[in-house]
């Protein structure tokens, strides 16, 4: 269900005669980059991060190649393994203690959305397929996971290309996973990026040409969307793509969005989702990013290069090589934006 005040704001914005000018953004240098994906053109898409708390230097980054499969990379960007799959778009993971589960939106059948599940073998640095599971009609696009705080139940959200969002319950208690669609929500136009705050049970979704929305992630909650930020051409430039979280305390921290239209990343302060700044990646020994689709951010100690956390962004133009993913120290972002 669309919120009329937000729609009204969008119509008012369209009535202006002068084009908005994007807010300036400081540049932060990438610390490392992954090996390029094997396929050309629009191929690399979305990353996920696993933190090895015992040995931070052995943490892993997952990245999709939506034309070929899914990669596992080291913190230096070296490709450690590759798992073939037809058309995986977005990926997310959760460390459940006894094992690490990754879920990807599967677009191999554009008439029926699927979720592909994997176990991340953290010793071998390889994704082991657990199967692909139908969700509902339409083309799968975005994907994010949620672990419900009160009972540790695992859910996934599959964002379809037309703006529908299907929530699935993922049951891993048996010999084989069970994936059950438990409810659907709807945004008006093409959407993709999503992220869930495990602390608060809030789902954030990016509607590419419109803005960012918030839902209650619990399957028993209303399906009404709350508008939280609009594509205004100043702080957030279409397309609004990947989303990531930097949690702090009970409900604070930052929501980060890929402002694809001007090759920047926009931060919003939680819990009120107020604009907090924006940055770009570039200006160092490693080339910068542009046309970013997926992003991921995880706080914590990843070693000397990433003492406060790791931010990973897909690079849409890594010429002369094919696309890849860039790594940035979260400490560098905080310093550039003067964040506390």
JSON list of C-alpha atoms in Angstrom, two decimals, residues 2 6-7 9-10 159 163 165 187-194 203-215 225-233 235-243 255 257-259 266 268 273:
[
{"chain": "A", "resi": 2, "resn": "UNK", "atom": "CA", "xyz": [1.44, 3.35, -1.03]},
{"chain": "A", "resi": 6, "resn": "UNK", "atom": "CA", "xyz": [5.02, 10.66, -0.11]},
{"chain": "A", "resi": 7, "resn": "UNK", "atom": "CA", "xyz": [3.43, 10.34, -3.54]},
{"chain": "A", "resi": 9, "resn": "UNK", "atom": "CA", "xyz": [5.78, 15.03, -2.49]},
{"chain": "A", "resi": 10, "resn": "UNK", "atom": "CA", "xyz": [7.07, 13.21, -5.54]},
{"chain": "A", "resi": 159, "resn": "UNK", "atom": "CA", "xyz": [11.93, -8.19, -3.94]},
{"chain": "A", "resi": 163, "resn": "UNK", "atom": "CA", "xyz": [7.85, -3.94, -6.75]},
{"chain": "A", "resi": 165, "resn": "UNK", "atom": "CA", "xyz": [7.96, -8.14, -1.93]},
{"chain": "A", "resi": 187, "resn": "UNK", "atom": "CA", "xyz": [5.56, -0.96, -3.96]},
{"chain": "A", "resi": 188, "resn": "UNK", "atom": "CA", "xyz": [4.44, 0.83, -7.09]},
{"chain": "A", "resi": 189, "resn": "UNK", "atom": "CA", "xyz": [7.41, 0.45, -9.45]},
{"chain": "A", "resi": 190, "resn": "UNK", "atom": "CA", "xyz": [10.70, -1.38, -9.97]},
{"chain": "A", "resi": 191, "resn": "UNK", "atom": "CA", "xyz": [12.46, -2.11, -6.68]},
{"chain": "A", "resi": 192, "resn": "UNK", "atom": "CA", "xyz": [15.50, -4.15, -5.67]},
{"chain": "A", "resi": 193, "resn": "UNK", "atom": "CA", "xyz": [17.72, -3.30, -2.71]},
{"chain": "A", "resi": 194, "resn": "UNK", "atom": "CA", "xyz": [16.59, -4.33, 0.75]},
{"chain": "A", "resi": 203, "resn": "UNK", "atom": "CA", "xyz": [12.64, -3.90, 6.68]},
{"chain": "A", "resi": 204, "resn": "UNK", "atom": "CA", "xyz": [14.01, -1.19, 4.38]},
{"chain": "A", "resi": 205, "resn": "UNK", "atom": "CA", "xyz": [13.40, -1.37, 0.61]},
{"chain": "A", "resi": 206, "resn": "UNK", "atom": "CA", "xyz": [14.61, 0.85, -2.25]},
{"chain": "A", "resi": 207, "resn": "UNK", "atom": "CA", "xyz": [12.10, 1.71, -4.98]},
{"chain": "A", "resi": 208, "resn": "UNK", "atom": "CA", "xyz": [14.58, 2.75, -7.65]},
{"chain": "A", "resi": 209, "resn": "UNK", "atom": "CA", "xyz": [13.04, 5.92, -9.09]},
{"chain": "A", "resi": 210, "resn": "UNK", "atom": "CA", "xyz": [10.97, 6.90, -6.05]},
{"chain": "A", "resi": 211, "resn": "UNK", "atom": "CA", "xyz": [12.80, 6.46, -2.77]},
{"chain": "A", "resi": 212, "resn": "UNK", "atom": "CA", "xyz": [13.22, 4.36, 0.35]},
{"chain": "A", "resi": 213, "resn": "UNK", "atom": "CA", "xyz": [10.44, 2.67, 2.31]},
{"chain": "A", "resi": 214, "resn": "UNK", "atom": "CA", "xyz": [10.13, 0.93, 5.66]},
{"chain": "A", "resi": 215, "resn": "UNK", "atom": "CA", "xyz": [7.96, -2.06, 6.63]},
{"chain": "A", "resi": 225, "resn": "UNK", "atom": "CA", "xyz": [4.82, 0.92, 3.69]},
{"chain": "A", "resi": 226, "resn": "UNK", "atom": "CA", "xyz": [6.16, 4.02, 5.44]},
{"chain": "A", "resi": 227, "resn": "UNK", "atom": "CA", "xyz": [8.10, 6.49, 3.24]},
{"chain": "A", "resi": 228, "resn": "UNK", "atom": "CA", "xyz": [11.45, 7.46, 4.75]},
{"chain": "A", "resi": 229, "resn": "UNK", "atom": "CA", "xyz": [13.53, 9.16, 2.01]},
{"chain": "A", "resi": 230, "resn": "UNK", "atom": "CA", "xyz": [12.80, 10.23, -1.54]},
{"chain": "A", "resi": 231, "resn": "UNK", "atom": "CA", "xyz": [14.84, 10.26, -4.71]},
{"chain": "A", "resi": 232, "resn": "UNK", "atom": "CA", "xyz": [15.30, 14.03, -4.85]},
{"chain": "A", "resi": 233, "resn": "UNK", "atom": "CA", "xyz": [18.25, 14.37, -7.24]},
{"chain": "A", "resi": 235, "resn": "UNK", "atom": "CA", "xyz": [20.89, 13.63, -1.61]},
{"chain": "A", "resi": 236, "resn": "UNK", "atom": "CA", "xyz": [19.67, 10.50, -3.42]},
{"chain": "A", "resi": 237, "resn": "UNK", "atom": "CA", "xyz": [19.85, 10.22, -7.21]},
{"chain": "A", "resi": 238, "resn": "UNK", "atom": "CA", "xyz": [17.99, 7.58, -9.22]},
{"chain": "A", "resi": 239, "resn": "UNK", "atom": "CA", "xyz": [18.47, 4.75, -9.34]},
{"chain": "A", "resi": 240, "resn": "UNK", "atom": "CA", "xyz": [18.33, 4.05, -5.63]},
{"chain": "A", "resi": 241, "resn": "UNK", "atom": "CA", "xyz": [19.92, 0.60, -5.54]},
{"chain": "A", "resi": 242, "resn": "UNK", "atom": "CA", "xyz": [21.62, -1.39, -2.76]},
{"chain": "A", "resi": 243, "resn": "UNK", "atom": "CA", "xyz": [21.00, -0.87, 0.94]},
{"chain": "A", "resi": 255, "resn": "UNK", "atom": "CA", "xyz": [21.24, 3.18, 6.82]},
{"chain": "A", "resi": 257, "resn": "UNK", "atom": "CA", "xyz": [21.95, 3.57, 0.10]},
{"chain": "A", "resi": 258, "resn": "UNK", "atom": "CA", "xyz": [23.64, 3.33, -3.28]},
{"chain": "A", "resi": 259, "resn": "UNK", "atom": "CA", "xyz": [22.87, 6.60, -5.10]},
{"chain": "A", "resi": 266, "resn": "UNK", "atom": "CA", "xyz": [24.01, 8.24, 0.96]},
{"chain": "A", "resi": 268, "resn": "UNK", "atom": "CA", "xyz": [20.74, 8.24, 6.91]},
{"chain": "A", "resi": 273, "resn": "UNK", "atom": "CA", "xyz": [16.17, 8.06, 9.09]}
]
